[in-house]
mmCIF file of C-alpha atoms in Angstrom:
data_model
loop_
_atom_site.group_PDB
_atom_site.id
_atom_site.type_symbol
_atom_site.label_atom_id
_atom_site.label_comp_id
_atom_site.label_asym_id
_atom_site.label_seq_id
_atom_site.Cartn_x
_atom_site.Cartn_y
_atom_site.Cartn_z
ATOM 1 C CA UNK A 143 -40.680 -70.638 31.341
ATOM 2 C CA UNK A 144 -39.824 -67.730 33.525
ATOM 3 C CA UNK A 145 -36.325 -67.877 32.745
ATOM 4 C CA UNK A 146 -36.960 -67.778 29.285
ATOM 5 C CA UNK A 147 -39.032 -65.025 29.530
ATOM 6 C CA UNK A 148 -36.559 -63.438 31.598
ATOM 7 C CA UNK A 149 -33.333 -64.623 28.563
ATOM 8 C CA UNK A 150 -36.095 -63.201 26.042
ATOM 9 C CA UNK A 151 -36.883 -59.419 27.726
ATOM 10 C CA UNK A 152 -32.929 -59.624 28.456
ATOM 11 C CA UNK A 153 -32.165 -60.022 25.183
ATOM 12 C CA UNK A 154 -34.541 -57.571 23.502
ATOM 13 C CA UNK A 155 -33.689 -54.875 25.957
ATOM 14 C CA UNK A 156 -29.889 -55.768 24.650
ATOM 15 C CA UNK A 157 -30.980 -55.014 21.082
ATOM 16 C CA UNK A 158 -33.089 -52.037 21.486
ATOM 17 C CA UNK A 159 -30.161 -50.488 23.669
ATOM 18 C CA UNK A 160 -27.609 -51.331 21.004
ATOM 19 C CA UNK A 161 -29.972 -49.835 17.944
ATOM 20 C CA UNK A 162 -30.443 -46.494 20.315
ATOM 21 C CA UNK A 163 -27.144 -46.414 20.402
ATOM 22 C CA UNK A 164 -26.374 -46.570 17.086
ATOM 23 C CA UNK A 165 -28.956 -44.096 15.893
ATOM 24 C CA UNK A 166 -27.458 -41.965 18.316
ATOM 25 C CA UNK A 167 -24.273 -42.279 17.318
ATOM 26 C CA UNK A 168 -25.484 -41.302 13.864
ATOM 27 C CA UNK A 169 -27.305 -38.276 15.033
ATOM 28 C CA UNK A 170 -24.134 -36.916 16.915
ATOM 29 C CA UNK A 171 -22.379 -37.339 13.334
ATOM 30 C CA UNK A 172 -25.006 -35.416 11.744
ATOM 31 C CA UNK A 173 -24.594 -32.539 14.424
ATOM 32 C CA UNK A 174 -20.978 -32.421 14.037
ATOM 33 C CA UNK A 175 -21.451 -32.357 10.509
ATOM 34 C CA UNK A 176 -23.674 -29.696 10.304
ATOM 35 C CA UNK A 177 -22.061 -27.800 12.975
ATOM 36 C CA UNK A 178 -19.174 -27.561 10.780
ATOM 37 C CA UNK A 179 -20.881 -26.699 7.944
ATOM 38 C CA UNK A 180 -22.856 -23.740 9.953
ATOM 39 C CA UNK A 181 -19.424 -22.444 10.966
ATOM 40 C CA UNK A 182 -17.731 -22.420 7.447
ATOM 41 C CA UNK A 183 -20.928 -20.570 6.075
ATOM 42 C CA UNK A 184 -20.289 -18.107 8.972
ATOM 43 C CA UNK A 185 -16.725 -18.030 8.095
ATOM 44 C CA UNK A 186 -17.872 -16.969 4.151
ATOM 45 C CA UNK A 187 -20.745 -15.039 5.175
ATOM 46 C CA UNK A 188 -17.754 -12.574 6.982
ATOM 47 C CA UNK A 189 -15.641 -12.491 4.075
ATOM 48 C CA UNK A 190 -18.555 -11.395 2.001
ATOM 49 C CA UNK A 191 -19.843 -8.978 4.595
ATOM 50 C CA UNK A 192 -15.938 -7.438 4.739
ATOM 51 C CA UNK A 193 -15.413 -8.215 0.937
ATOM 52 C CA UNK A 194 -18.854 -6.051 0.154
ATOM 53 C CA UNK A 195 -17.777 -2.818 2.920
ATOM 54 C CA UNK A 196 -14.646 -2.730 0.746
ATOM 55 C CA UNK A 197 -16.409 -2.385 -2.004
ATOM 56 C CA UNK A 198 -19.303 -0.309 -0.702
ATOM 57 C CA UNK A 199 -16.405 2.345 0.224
ATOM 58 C CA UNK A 200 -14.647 1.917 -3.220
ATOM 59 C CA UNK A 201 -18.093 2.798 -4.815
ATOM 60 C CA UNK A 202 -18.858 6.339 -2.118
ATOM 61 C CA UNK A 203 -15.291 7.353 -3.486
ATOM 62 C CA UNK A 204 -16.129 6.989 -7.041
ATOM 63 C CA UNK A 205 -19.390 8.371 -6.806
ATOM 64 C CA UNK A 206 -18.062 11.402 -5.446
ATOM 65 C CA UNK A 207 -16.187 11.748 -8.155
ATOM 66 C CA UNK A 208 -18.586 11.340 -10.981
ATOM 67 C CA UNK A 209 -19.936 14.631 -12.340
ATOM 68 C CA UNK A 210 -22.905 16.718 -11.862
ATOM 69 C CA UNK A 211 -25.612 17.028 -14.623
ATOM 70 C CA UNK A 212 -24.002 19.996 -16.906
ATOM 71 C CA UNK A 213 -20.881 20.047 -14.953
ATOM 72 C CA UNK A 214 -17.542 19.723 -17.186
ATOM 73 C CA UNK A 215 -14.907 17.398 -15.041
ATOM 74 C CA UNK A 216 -11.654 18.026 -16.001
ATOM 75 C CA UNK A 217 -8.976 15.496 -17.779
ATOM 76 C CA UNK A 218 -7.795 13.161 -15.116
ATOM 77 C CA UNK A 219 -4.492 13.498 -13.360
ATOM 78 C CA UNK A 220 -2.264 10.580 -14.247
ATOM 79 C CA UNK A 221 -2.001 7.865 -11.506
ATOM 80 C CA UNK A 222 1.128 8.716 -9.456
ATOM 81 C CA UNK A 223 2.631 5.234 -7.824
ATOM 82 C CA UNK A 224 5.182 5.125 -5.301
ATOM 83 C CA UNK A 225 8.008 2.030 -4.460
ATOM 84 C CA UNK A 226 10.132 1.977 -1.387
ATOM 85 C CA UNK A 227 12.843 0.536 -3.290
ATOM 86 C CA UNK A 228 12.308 3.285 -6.313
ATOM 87 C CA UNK A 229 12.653 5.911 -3.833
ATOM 88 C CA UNK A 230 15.181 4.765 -1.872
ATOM 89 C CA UNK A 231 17.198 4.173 -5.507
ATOM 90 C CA UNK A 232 16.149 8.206 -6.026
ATOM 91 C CA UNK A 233 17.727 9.285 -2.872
ATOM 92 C CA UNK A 234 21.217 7.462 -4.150
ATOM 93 C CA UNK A 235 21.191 8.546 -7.536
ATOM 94 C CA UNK A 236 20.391 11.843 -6.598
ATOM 95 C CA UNK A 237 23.081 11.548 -3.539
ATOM 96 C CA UNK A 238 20.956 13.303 -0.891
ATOM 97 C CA UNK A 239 21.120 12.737 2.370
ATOM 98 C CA UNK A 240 17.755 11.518 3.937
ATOM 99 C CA UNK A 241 17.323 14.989 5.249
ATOM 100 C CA UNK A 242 18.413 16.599 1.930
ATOM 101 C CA UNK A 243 15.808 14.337 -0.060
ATOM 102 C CA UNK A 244 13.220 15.182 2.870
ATOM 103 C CA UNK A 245 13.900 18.994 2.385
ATOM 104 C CA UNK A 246 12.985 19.167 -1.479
ATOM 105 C CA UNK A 247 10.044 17.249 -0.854
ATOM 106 C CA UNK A 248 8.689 18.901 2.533
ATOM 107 C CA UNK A 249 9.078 16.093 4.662
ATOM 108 C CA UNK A 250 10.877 15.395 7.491
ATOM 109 C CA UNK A 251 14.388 12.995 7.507
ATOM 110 C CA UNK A 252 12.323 10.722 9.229
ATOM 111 C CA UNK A 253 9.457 10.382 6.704
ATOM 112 C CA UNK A 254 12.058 9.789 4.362
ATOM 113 C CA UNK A 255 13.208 6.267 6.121
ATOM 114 C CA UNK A 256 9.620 5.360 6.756
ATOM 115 C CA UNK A 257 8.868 5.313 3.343
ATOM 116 C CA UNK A 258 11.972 4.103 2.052
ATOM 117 C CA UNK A 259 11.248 1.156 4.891
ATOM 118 C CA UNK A 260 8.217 0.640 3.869
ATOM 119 C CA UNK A 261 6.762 1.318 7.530
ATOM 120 C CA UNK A 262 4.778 4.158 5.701
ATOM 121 C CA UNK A 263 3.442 5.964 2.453
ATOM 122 C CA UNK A 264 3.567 9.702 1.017
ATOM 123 C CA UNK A 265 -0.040 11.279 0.738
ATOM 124 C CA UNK A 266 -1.030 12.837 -2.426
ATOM 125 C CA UNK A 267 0.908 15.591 -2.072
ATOM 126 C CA UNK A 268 4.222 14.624 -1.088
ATOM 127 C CA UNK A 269 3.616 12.130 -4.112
ATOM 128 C CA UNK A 270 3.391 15.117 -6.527
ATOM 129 C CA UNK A 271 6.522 16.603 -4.875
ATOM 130 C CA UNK A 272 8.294 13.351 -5.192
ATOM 131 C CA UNK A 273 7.392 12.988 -8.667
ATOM 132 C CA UNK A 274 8.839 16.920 -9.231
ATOM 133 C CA UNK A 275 12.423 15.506 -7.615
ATOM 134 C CA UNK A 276 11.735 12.412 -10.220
ATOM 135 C CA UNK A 277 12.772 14.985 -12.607
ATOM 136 C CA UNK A 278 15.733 16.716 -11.502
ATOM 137 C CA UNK A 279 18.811 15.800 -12.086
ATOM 138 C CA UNK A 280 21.620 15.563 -9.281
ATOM 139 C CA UNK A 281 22.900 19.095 -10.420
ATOM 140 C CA UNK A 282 19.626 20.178 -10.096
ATOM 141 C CA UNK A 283 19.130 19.090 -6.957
ATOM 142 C CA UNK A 284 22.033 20.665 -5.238
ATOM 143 C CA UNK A 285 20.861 24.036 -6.739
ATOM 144 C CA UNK A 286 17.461 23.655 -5.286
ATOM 145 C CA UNK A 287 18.470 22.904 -1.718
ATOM 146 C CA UNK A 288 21.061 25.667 -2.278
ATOM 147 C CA UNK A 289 17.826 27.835 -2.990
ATOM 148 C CA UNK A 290 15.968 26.729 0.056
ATOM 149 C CA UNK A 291 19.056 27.141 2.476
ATOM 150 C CA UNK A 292 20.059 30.929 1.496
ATOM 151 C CA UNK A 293 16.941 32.227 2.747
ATOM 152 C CA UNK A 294 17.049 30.369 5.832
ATOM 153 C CA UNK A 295 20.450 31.619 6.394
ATOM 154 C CA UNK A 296 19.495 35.620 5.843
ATOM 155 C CA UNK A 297 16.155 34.616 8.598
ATOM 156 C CA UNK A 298 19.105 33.916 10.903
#
């Protein structure tokens, strides 16, 4: 009876070894599982916490901007946009050289390729002196940076 016993405990042991098992095989699925899930809601949470500084910023701008109680805000300025490509288009219509274009706005040659790269882009200002040269027509143009260089010819 001993070795029956023995076949018995052997064989329960067997079982109980093989149900661990696969309960623990289930519980490492689980983890995985919700391991990946933990890191996808981190992933999102980010994006929100970036998505809602963006817009935290956007709204300190605009609230700068709105007026005072019995202050009168002027007519807004019309958006000015800029486009590599447009400008670079201006330049050749015109016929300017990169340093001619640069002197009418205020900028150096070398602005002048960055933006017409696309490597950089005019502030506010030099956007309201590009949108002045919009204007002018390639006679125009000439005469103005005809203007500019006579007096820097009597300095010298």
């Amino acid at each position: 009876m001993s070795t029956l016993a023995a076949a018995l405990k052997g064989e329960i042991e067997a079982a109980a070894r093989r149900a661990a098992r696969e309960q623990q095989e289930a519980l490492r699925r689980s983890l995985w599982q919700s391991r990946a899930e933990v890191q996808e809601l981190r992933r999102q949470l980010g994006a929100m916490e970036r998505r809602l500084a963006r817009l935290e910023r956007g709204n300190a701008v605009v609230d700068r901007r709105l007026p005072r109680a019995g202050e009168v805000q002027p007519p807004a300025a019309p958006q000015l946009r800029f486009s590599a490509k447009g400008f670079a288009g201006l330049r050749r219509r015109l016929g300017l050289s990169a340093a001619a274009m640069g002197s009418l706005v205020g900028v150096t040659a070398q602005s002048v390729y960055k933006w017409e790269d696309g490597k950089a882009r005019p502030r506010a200002g030099q956007l309201q002196a590009i949108a002045a040269v919009r204007t002018l027509g390639k006679r125009e143009a000439v005469a103005r940076l005809a203007q500019r260089e006579a007096p820097a010819r009597l300095r010298a």
